[in-house]
mmCIF file of C-alpha atoms and ligand atoms in Angstrom:
data_model
loop_
_atom_site.group_PDB
_atom_site.id
_atom_site.type_symbol
_atom_site.label_atom_id
_atom_site.label_comp_id
_atom_site.label_asym_id
_atom_site.label_seq_id
_atom_site.Cartn_x
_atom_site.Cartn_y
_atom_site.Cartn_z
ATOM 1 C CA MET A 50 25.745 -16.772 0.684
ATOM 2 C CA TRP A 51 26.037 -13.890 -1.422
ATOM 3 C CA GLN A 52 23.825 -10.283 -1.049
ATOM 4 C CA ALA A 53 23.276 -8.092 -3.630
ATOM 5 C CA THR A 54 21.926 -4.750 -3.491
ATOM 6 C CA THR A 55 22.481 -3.538 -7.150
ATOM 7 C CA ILE A 56 20.747 -4.994 -10.162
ATOM 8 C CA SER A 57 24.261 -5.082 -11.977
ATOM 9 C CA GLU A 58 25.732 -7.163 -8.595
ATOM 10 C CA ALA A 59 23.015 -9.537 -8.553
ATOM 11 C CA ARG A 60 22.876 -10.446 -12.426
ATOM 12 C CA ALA A 61 27.021 -10.273 -11.987
ATOM 13 C CA GLN A 62 26.469 -12.951 -8.994
ATOM 14 C CA ARG A 63 23.666 -14.594 -11.277
ATOM 15 C CA GLY A 64 25.925 -15.040 -14.274
ATOM 16 C CA GLY A 65 28.609 -16.787 -12.172
ATOM 17 C CA LEU A 66 26.610 -19.337 -11.348
ATOM 18 C CA ARG A 67 26.736 -23.336 -13.169
ATOM 19 C CA GLY A 68 23.577 -25.061 -13.133
ATOM 20 C CA THR A 69 19.866 -24.499 -12.230
ATOM 21 C CA VAL A 70 18.511 -21.658 -10.488
ATOM 22 C CA ALA A 71 14.908 -21.681 -8.532
ATOM 23 C CA PHE A 72 14.046 -18.375 -7.195
ATOM 24 C CA VAL A 73 11.809 -17.108 -4.443
ATOM 25 C CA PRO A 74 10.565 -13.915 -4.470
ATOM 26 C CA THR A 75 9.744 -12.011 -0.898
ATOM 27 C CA MET A 76 8.922 -8.898 0.806
ATOM 28 C CA GLY A 77 11.404 -9.933 3.765
ATOM 29 C CA ALA A 78 9.956 -10.060 7.245
ATOM 30 C CA LEU A 79 10.742 -14.038 6.620
ATOM 31 C CA HIS A 80 8.914 -16.704 8.447
ATOM 32 C CA GLU A 81 8.761 -20.313 8.403
ATOM 33 C CA GLY A 82 6.634 -20.606 5.339
ATOM 34 C CA HIS A 83 9.401 -18.548 3.070
ATOM 35 C CA ALA A 84 11.661 -21.051 4.971
ATOM 36 C CA SER A 85 9.792 -24.441 3.680
ATOM 37 C CA LEU A 86 9.518 -22.163 0.100
ATOM 38 C CA ILE A 87 13.349 -21.936 0.194
ATOM 39 C CA ARG A 88 13.754 -25.455 1.251
ATOM 40 C CA ALA A 89 11.723 -26.810 -1.164
ATOM 41 C CA ALA A 90 12.911 -24.603 -4.306
ATOM 42 C CA ARG A 91 16.632 -26.359 -3.585
ATOM 43 C CA ALA A 92 14.999 -29.730 -4.509
ATOM 44 C CA LEU A 93 13.592 -28.035 -7.642
ATOM 45 C CA ALA A 94 17.187 -26.326 -8.841
ATOM 46 C CA ASP A 95 21.071 -26.227 -8.343
ATOM 47 C CA HIS A 96 20.896 -23.195 -6.936
ATOM 48 C CA VAL A 97 17.771 -21.187 -4.967
ATOM 49 C CA LEU A 98 18.304 -17.103 -5.371
ATOM 50 C CA VAL A 99 16.044 -15.190 -2.676
ATOM 51 C CA SER A 100 15.085 -11.880 -3.400
ATOM 52 C CA ILE A 101 13.894 -9.025 -0.266
ATOM 53 C CA PHE A 102 11.673 -6.580 -1.864
ATOM 54 C CA VAL A 103 8.549 -4.499 0.149
ATOM 55 C CA ASN A 104 7.542 -3.200 -3.150
ATOM 56 C CA PRO A 105 5.492 -0.148 -3.126
ATOM 57 C CA THR A 106 3.334 -0.362 -6.411
ATOM 58 C CA GLN A 107 1.299 -3.199 -4.583
ATOM 59 C CA PHE A 108 0.064 -1.222 -1.916
ATOM 60 C CA GLY A 109 -2.686 1.065 -2.171
ATOM 61 C CA PRO A 110 -2.818 4.677 -0.403
ATOM 62 C CA SER A 111 -4.238 3.461 2.114
ATOM 63 C CA GLU A 112 -2.684 0.470 3.262
ATOM 64 C CA ASP A 113 0.247 -0.524 5.393
ATOM 65 C CA LEU A 114 3.631 0.715 3.289
ATOM 66 C CA ALA A 115 5.236 2.699 5.719
ATOM 67 C CA ARG A 116 4.165 0.119 8.316
ATOM 68 C CA TYR A 117 4.906 -3.685 6.983
ATOM 69 C CA PRO A 118 7.228 -5.389 8.934
ATOM 70 C CA ARG A 119 10.887 -4.995 8.383
ATOM 71 C CA THR A 120 13.597 -7.536 9.601
ATOM 72 C CA PRO A 121 16.690 -7.261 7.626
ATOM 73 C CA GLY A 122 18.743 -9.182 10.141
ATOM 74 C CA GLN A 123 16.540 -11.885 10.992
ATOM 75 C CA ASP A 124 15.682 -12.226 7.011
ATOM 76 C CA LEU A 125 19.576 -12.971 5.900
ATOM 77 C CA ALA A 126 19.835 -15.302 8.807
ATOM 78 C CA LEU A 127 16.749 -17.662 7.699
ATOM 79 C CA CYS A 128 18.332 -17.493 4.128
ATOM 80 C CA THR A 129 21.277 -18.543 5.355
ATOM 81 C CA ALA A 130 19.845 -21.195 7.767
ATOM 82 C CA ALA A 131 17.668 -22.352 4.654
ATOM 83 C CA GLY A 132 19.969 -23.028 2.186
ATOM 84 C CA ALA A 133 19.969 -20.236 -0.181
ATOM 85 C CA ALA A 134 22.985 -19.375 -1.984
ATOM 86 C CA GLY A 135 22.422 -15.608 -2.353
ATOM 87 C CA VAL A 136 19.470 -12.695 -1.842
ATOM 88 C CA PHE A 137 18.961 -9.667 -3.902
ATOM 89 C CA CYS A 138 17.757 -6.600 -2.037
ATOM 90 C CA PRO A 139 17.319 -3.314 -4.058
ATOM 91 C CA THR A 140 16.439 -0.400 -2.872
ATOM 92 C CA VAL A 141 13.309 1.125 -4.440
ATOM 93 C CA GLU A 142 15.578 3.785 -6.627
ATOM 94 C CA GLN A 143 17.135 0.265 -7.771
ATOM 95 C CA MET A 144 13.740 -0.912 -9.078
ATOM 96 C CA TYR A 145 12.174 2.204 -10.142
ATOM 97 C CA PRO A 146 14.795 4.961 -11.181
ATOM 98 C CA GLY A 147 13.720 8.236 -11.326
ATOM 99 C CA GLY A 148 11.382 9.040 -9.482
ATOM 100 C CA GLY A 149 7.860 7.530 -6.543
ATOM 101 C CA PRO A 150 6.934 4.268 -6.911
ATOM 102 C CA THR A 151 3.345 4.904 -8.664
ATOM 103 C CA PRO A 152 3.070 5.206 -12.120
ATOM 104 C CA GLN A 153 2.065 8.391 -11.645
ATOM 105 C CA ALA A 154 4.654 9.711 -9.305
ATOM 106 C CA ALA A 155 7.586 8.553 -12.035
ATOM 107 C CA SER A 156 9.401 11.030 -13.646
ATOM 108 C CA ARG A 157 9.933 8.023 -16.431
ATOM 109 C CA PRO A 158 7.247 6.434 -18.399
ATOM 110 C CA ALA A 159 5.833 3.065 -16.116
ATOM 111 C CA CYS A 160 5.922 -0.450 -17.775
ATOM 112 C CA LEU A 161 2.760 -1.931 -16.953
ATOM 113 C CA VAL A 162 1.851 -5.759 -16.726
ATOM 114 C CA THR A 163 -1.456 -6.543 -16.291
ATOM 115 C CA VAL A 164 -4.085 -9.977 -16.339
ATOM 116 C CA PRO A 165 -8.020 -8.321 -16.326
ATOM 117 C CA ALA A 166 -9.563 -11.334 -15.974
ATOM 118 C CA LEU A 167 -7.756 -12.565 -12.518
ATOM 119 C CA ALA A 168 -6.755 -9.403 -11.471
ATOM 120 C CA GLY A 169 -10.064 -7.594 -10.780
ATOM 121 C CA VAL A 170 -11.926 -9.654 -8.966
ATOM 122 C CA LEU A 171 -11.855 -11.110 -5.368
ATOM 123 C CA GLU A 172 -8.387 -8.934 -3.781
ATOM 124 C CA GLY A 173 -8.881 -7.182 -6.845
ATOM 125 C CA ALA A 174 -12.024 -5.395 -6.091
ATOM 126 C CA PHE A 175 -10.624 -4.358 -2.529
ATOM 127 C CA ARG A 176 -7.207 -3.291 -3.774
ATOM 128 C CA PRO A 177 -7.888 -2.577 -7.562
ATOM 129 C CA THR A 178 -4.011 -2.040 -7.851
ATOM 130 C CA HIS A 179 -2.887 -4.524 -6.314
ATOM 131 C CA PHE A 180 -2.242 -6.974 -9.225
ATOM 132 C CA GLN A 181 -0.504 -4.579 -11.361
ATOM 133 C CA GLY A 182 2.063 -3.821 -8.777
ATOM 134 C CA VAL A 183 2.690 -7.197 -8.369
ATOM 135 C CA CYS A 184 3.257 -8.325 -12.113
ATOM 136 C CA GLN A 185 5.273 -5.022 -12.083
ATOM 137 C CA VAL A 186 7.561 -6.186 -9.565
ATOM 138 C CA VAL A 187 8.119 -10.083 -10.413
ATOM 139 C CA ALA A 188 8.105 -8.961 -14.001
ATOM 140 C CA LYS A 189 11.058 -6.995 -13.355
ATOM 141 C CA LEU A 190 12.399 -9.877 -10.619
ATOM 142 C CA LEU A 191 12.069 -12.413 -13.469
ATOM 143 C CA HIS A 192 14.024 -10.588 -15.852
ATOM 144 C CA ILE A 193 16.744 -9.306 -13.816
ATOM 145 C CA VAL A 194 17.489 -13.038 -12.050
ATOM 146 C CA GLU A 195 16.464 -15.036 -14.771
ATOM 147 C CA PRO A 196 15.686 -18.200 -13.095
ATOM 148 C CA ASP A 197 14.758 -21.903 -13.941
ATOM 149 C CA VAL A 198 12.222 -21.679 -11.538
ATOM 150 C CA ALA A 199 10.193 -19.715 -9.452
ATOM 151 C CA CYS A 200 8.142 -20.987 -6.464
ATOM 152 C CA PHE A 201 5.444 -18.920 -4.719
ATOM 153 C CA GLY A 202 3.037 -19.636 -1.454
ATOM 154 C CA ARG A 203 -0.344 -20.909 -2.363
ATOM 155 C CA LYS A 204 -1.550 -18.912 0.828
ATOM 156 C CA ASP A 205 -1.591 -16.380 -1.773
ATOM 157 C CA TYR A 206 -3.513 -18.006 -4.560
ATOM 158 C CA GLN A 207 -5.151 -15.401 -6.381
ATOM 159 C CA GLN A 208 -1.689 -13.733 -7.026
ATOM 160 C CA LEU A 209 0.017 -16.950 -7.957
ATOM 161 C CA LYS A 210 -3.161 -17.851 -10.651
ATOM 162 C CA VAL A 211 -2.267 -13.835 -11.831
ATOM 163 C CA ILE A 212 2.030 -15.088 -11.850
ATOM 164 C CA GLU A 213 1.121 -18.173 -13.786
ATOM 165 C CA ALA A 214 -1.055 -16.250 -16.639
ATOM 166 C CA MET A 215 1.311 -13.853 -16.930
ATOM 167 C CA VAL A 216 4.142 -15.904 -17.258
ATOM 168 C CA GLU A 217 2.262 -18.045 -19.709
ATOM 169 C CA GLY A 218 0.462 -14.690 -21.635
ATOM 170 C CA LEU A 219 4.210 -12.980 -21.677
ATOM 171 C CA ASN A 220 6.132 -16.196 -22.639
ATOM 172 C CA MET A 221 8.225 -16.011 -20.132
ATOM 173 C CA ARG A 222 11.237 -18.880 -19.336
ATOM 174 C CA PRO A 223 10.712 -20.046 -15.400
ATOM 175 C CA ARG A 224 8.617 -22.494 -14.473
ATOM 176 C CA ILE A 225 6.690 -21.356 -11.854
ATOM 177 C CA VAL A 226 5.716 -23.888 -8.370
ATOM 178 C CA GLY A 227 3.033 -22.937 -6.011
ATOM 179 C CA LEU A 228 4.466 -24.487 -2.724
ATOM 180 C CA PRO A 229 1.514 -25.338 0.251
ATOM 181 C CA THR A 230 1.013 -22.768 2.817
ATOM 182 C CA ILE A 231 2.184 -23.316 6.069
ATOM 183 C CA ARG A 232 0.142 -23.422 9.354
ATOM 184 C CA GLU A 233 -0.024 -22.854 12.872
ATOM 185 C CA PRO A 234 -1.211 -25.211 15.220
ATOM 186 C CA ASP A 235 -4.649 -24.116 15.582
ATOM 187 C CA GLY A 236 -4.861 -23.485 11.395
ATOM 188 C CA LEU A 237 -3.844 -20.035 11.047
ATOM 189 C CA ALA A 238 -1.889 -19.736 7.724
ATOM 190 C CA LEU A 239 1.860 -18.225 8.311
ATOM 191 C CA SER A 240 1.884 -14.545 7.490
ATOM 192 C CA SER A 241 4.147 -11.763 7.808
ATOM 193 C CA ARG A 242 0.811 -9.487 9.116
ATOM 194 C CA ASN A 243 -0.079 -12.434 11.953
ATOM 195 C CA ARG A 244 2.537 -10.419 13.887
ATOM 196 C CA TYR A 245 0.116 -7.571 14.160
ATOM 197 C CA LEU A 246 -2.529 -9.283 15.805
ATOM 198 C CA ASP A 247 -3.237 -8.346 19.530
ATOM 199 C CA ALA A 248 -3.881 -11.199 22.465
ATOM 200 C CA GLU A 249 -7.718 -11.037 21.889
ATOM 201 C CA GLN A 250 -7.436 -11.061 17.845
ATOM 202 C CA ARG A 251 -4.606 -13.898 17.878
ATOM 203 C CA PRO A 252 -7.381 -16.964 18.555
ATOM 204 C CA ARG A 253 -10.215 -15.697 17.043
ATOM 205 C CA ALA A 254 -7.671 -15.960 13.785
ATOM 206 C CA ALA A 255 -8.140 -19.445 13.379
ATOM 207 C CA ALA A 256 -11.614 -19.006 12.521
ATOM 208 C CA LEU A 257 -10.613 -18.459 8.721
ATOM 209 C CA TYR A 258 -9.314 -22.262 8.584
ATOM 210 C CA LYS A 259 -12.295 -23.463 10.619
ATOM 211 C CA ALA A 260 -14.216 -21.685 7.583
ATOM 212 C CA LEU A 261 -12.116 -23.630 5.047
ATOM 213 C CA GLN A 262 -12.562 -26.738 6.858
ATOM 214 C CA ALA A 263 -16.585 -26.353 7.386
ATOM 215 C CA ALA A 264 -16.371 -25.936 3.280
ATOM 216 C CA ARG A 265 -14.239 -28.727 2.619
ATOM 217 C CA SER A 266 -16.339 -30.857 4.805
ATOM 218 C CA LEU A 267 -19.389 -29.251 2.821
ATOM 219 C CA VAL A 268 -17.861 -30.291 -0.626
ATOM 220 C CA GLU A 269 -15.927 -33.188 0.353
ATOM 221 C CA ASP A 270 -17.904 -35.575 2.431
ATOM 222 C CA GLU A 271 -21.412 -34.162 2.265
ATOM 223 C CA GLY A 272 -21.614 -33.815 -1.705
ATOM 224 C CA GLU A 273 -22.715 -30.440 -1.565
ATOM 225 C CA THR A 274 -23.449 -29.006 -4.741
ATOM 226 C CA ASP A 275 -24.781 -25.351 -4.575
ATOM 227 C CA PRO A 276 -21.662 -22.679 -4.165
ATOM 228 C CA ALA A 277 -24.280 -20.764 -2.049
ATOM 229 C CA ALA A 278 -24.012 -22.824 0.754
ATOM 230 C CA VAL A 279 -21.122 -23.279 1.224
ATOM 231 C CA GLU A 280 -20.422 -19.555 0.958
ATOM 232 C CA SER A 281 -23.063 -19.305 3.861
ATOM 233 C CA ALA A 282 -21.488 -21.743 5.884
ATOM 234 C CA MET A 283 -18.337 -20.137 5.515
ATOM 235 C CA ARG A 284 -19.684 -16.604 7.209
ATOM 236 C CA THR A 285 -21.735 -18.516 9.517
ATOM 237 C CA GLU A 286 -18.881 -19.958 11.212
ATOM 238 C CA LEU A 287 -16.263 -17.347 11.276
ATOM 239 C CA ALA A 288 -19.301 -15.345 12.711
ATOM 240 C CA ALA A 289 -19.052 -17.945 15.558
ATOM 241 C CA HIS A 290 -15.958 -17.045 16.116
ATOM 242 C CA HIS A 291 -16.840 -13.450 16.126
ATOM 243 C CA VAL A 292 -15.320 -12.540 12.114
ATOM 244 C CA THR A 293 -17.791 -10.293 11.169
ATOM 245 C CA ALA A 294 -15.745 -8.039 9.243
ATOM 246 C CA ILE A 295 -15.736 -10.509 5.946
ATOM 247 C CA ASP A 296 -14.399 -8.556 2.702
ATOM 248 C CA TYR A 297 -15.749 -11.968 0.754
ATOM 249 C CA ALA A 298 -15.828 -15.603 1.596
ATOM 250 C CA ALA A 299 -16.384 -17.036 -2.234
ATOM 251 C CA LEU A 300 -15.996 -20.343 -3.715
ATOM 252 C CA ARG A 301 -14.722 -20.522 -7.304
ATOM 253 C CA HIS A 302 -13.223 -22.362 -10.523
ATOM 254 C CA PRO A 303 -9.637 -22.924 -9.514
ATOM 255 C CA GLN A 304 -8.271 -21.883 -12.309
ATOM 256 C CA SER A 305 -9.923 -18.882 -13.841
ATOM 257 C CA LEU A 306 -11.250 -17.658 -10.503
ATOM 258 C CA ALA A 307 -14.782 -17.449 -12.227
ATOM 259 C CA VAL A 308 -18.601 -18.025 -10.068
ATOM 260 C CA LEU A 309 -19.521 -21.298 -10.597
ATOM 261 C CA ASP A 310 -23.381 -21.807 -11.098
ATOM 262 C CA CYS A 311 -22.197 -25.830 -9.686
ATOM 263 C CA ILE A 312 -19.720 -27.533 -7.654
ATOM 264 C CA GLU A 313 -18.463 -29.744 -9.725
ATOM 265 C CA PRO A 314 -15.225 -30.916 -8.575
ATOM 266 C CA ARG A 315 -14.491 -33.254 -10.894
ATOM 267 C CA LEU A 316 -15.236 -31.552 -14.395
ATOM 268 C CA THR A 317 -13.424 -28.729 -12.951
ATOM 269 C CA GLY A 318 -10.513 -30.028 -11.094
ATOM 270 C CA GLY A 319 -11.806 -29.152 -8.021
ATOM 271 C CA VAL A 320 -12.832 -25.468 -6.875
ATOM 272 C CA VAL A 321 -11.093 -23.273 -4.558
ATOM 273 C CA ALA A 322 -12.797 -21.407 -1.213
ATOM 274 C CA LEU A 323 -11.193 -18.166 -0.436
ATOM 275 C CA LEU A 324 -11.439 -15.468 2.153
ATOM 276 C CA ALA A 325 -10.581 -12.018 2.740
ATOM 277 C CA CYS A 326 -11.388 -10.861 6.659
ATOM 278 C CA HIS A 327 -10.380 -7.966 9.045
ATOM 279 C CA LEU A 328 -9.784 -8.396 12.382
ATOM 280 C CA GLY A 329 -9.556 -4.807 13.929
ATOM 281 C CA PRO A 330 -6.572 -3.360 11.860
ATOM 282 C CA VAL A 331 -5.343 -6.649 10.326
ATOM 283 C CA ARG A 332 -6.416 -8.008 6.925
ATOM 284 C CA LEU A 333 -6.035 -11.650 6.653
ATOM 285 C CA ILE A 334 -6.565 -13.785 3.884
ATOM 286 C CA ASP A 335 -6.398 -17.881 3.326
ATOM 287 C CA ASN A 336 -7.663 -20.511 1.197
ATOM 288 C CA MET A 337 -8.382 -24.162 0.346
ATOM 289 C CA VAL A 338 -8.754 -26.413 -2.586
ATOM 290 C CA LEU A 339 -11.596 -28.443 -2.637
ATOM 291 C CA GLY A 340 -12.273 -32.205 -4.377
ATOM 292 C CA GLY A 341 -8.784 -31.691 -5.809
ATOM 293 C CA LYS A 342 -5.961 -33.288 -5.836
ATOM 294 C CA GLU A 343 -3.498 -29.974 -3.869
ATOM 295 C CA ARG A 344 -4.581 -30.238 0.015
HETATM 296 O O1 PAF B 44 3.671 -12.234 -2.044
HETATM 297 C C1 PAF B 44 5.018 -11.950 -1.855
HETATM 298 O O2 PAF B 44 5.845 -11.328 -1.408
HETATM 299 C C2 PAF B 44 4.934 -10.650 -3.094
HETATM 300 O O3 PAF B 44 3.800 -9.989 -3.336
HETATM 301 C C3 PAF B 44 5.862 -10.604 -3.740
HETATM 302 C C4 PAF B 44 5.520 -12.102 -4.697
HETATM 303 C C5 PAF B 44 7.498 -11.047 -3.340
HETATM 304 C C6 PAF B 44 6.106 -9.467 -5.107
HETATM 305 O O4 PAF B 44 6.438 -8.595 -4.293
#
């Protein structure tokens, strides 16, 4: 497996590949969820390329950029074992030459991409510049790697919708594929931030999955049509597990993320339940598509 740290090295390695390329962008601290993305990507193309880059522009000023876990040795071993052909691990200076990572600090004019209708709600309401940073780095990576397919976890559901909209809206070439969330036995979605959970918080973190299952049961088994009733049931389930610091517990249209007046999964292709909660200093997100094809 090759490793490139500069854009020119990555382009040269990419240019030498015959056949199709699937791309898995990551921020490192890789876990079984990433390994499953890489393995799934192998079935979609002849070669799989991975990027590992903790992208500063998608972190807010008070977020965890400085302490975001960095495990480069383990990450490369995981990529090799999962069957990646190459890994691109650029420096911040490679990706944002000429200055600081924020558009304000950079000495060169920043080029930004936004999907305003999707980026300002839910996560965007709490992390106002997050998706602008995600789009900025993903657009750059797609231009550098030039994949045929790019794979993203459905765990970051809103990110997936924003990237799909960016790629479609800008006529970018790669096909975007969303892949299933991998969960611990108690339902907690795998995330690089789970390692921040302490022994008291870890069991409580399964409450997010329990709340999503409660939403699923109401929509799919009981035919509930009132979004407010489902949102309230999710909050009740979270509170039962002493998770009370909730940024949102929302039921939305699965593509537009618009607020729904009524739950009609057959008309909308399902609905999506989305959660963001704090357990002490750890912020966790999760989601589930209800009444649709994806599970
Ligand atoms: O999902 C992530 O790990 C990141 O947001 C991504 C897509 C690699 C962009 O930095």
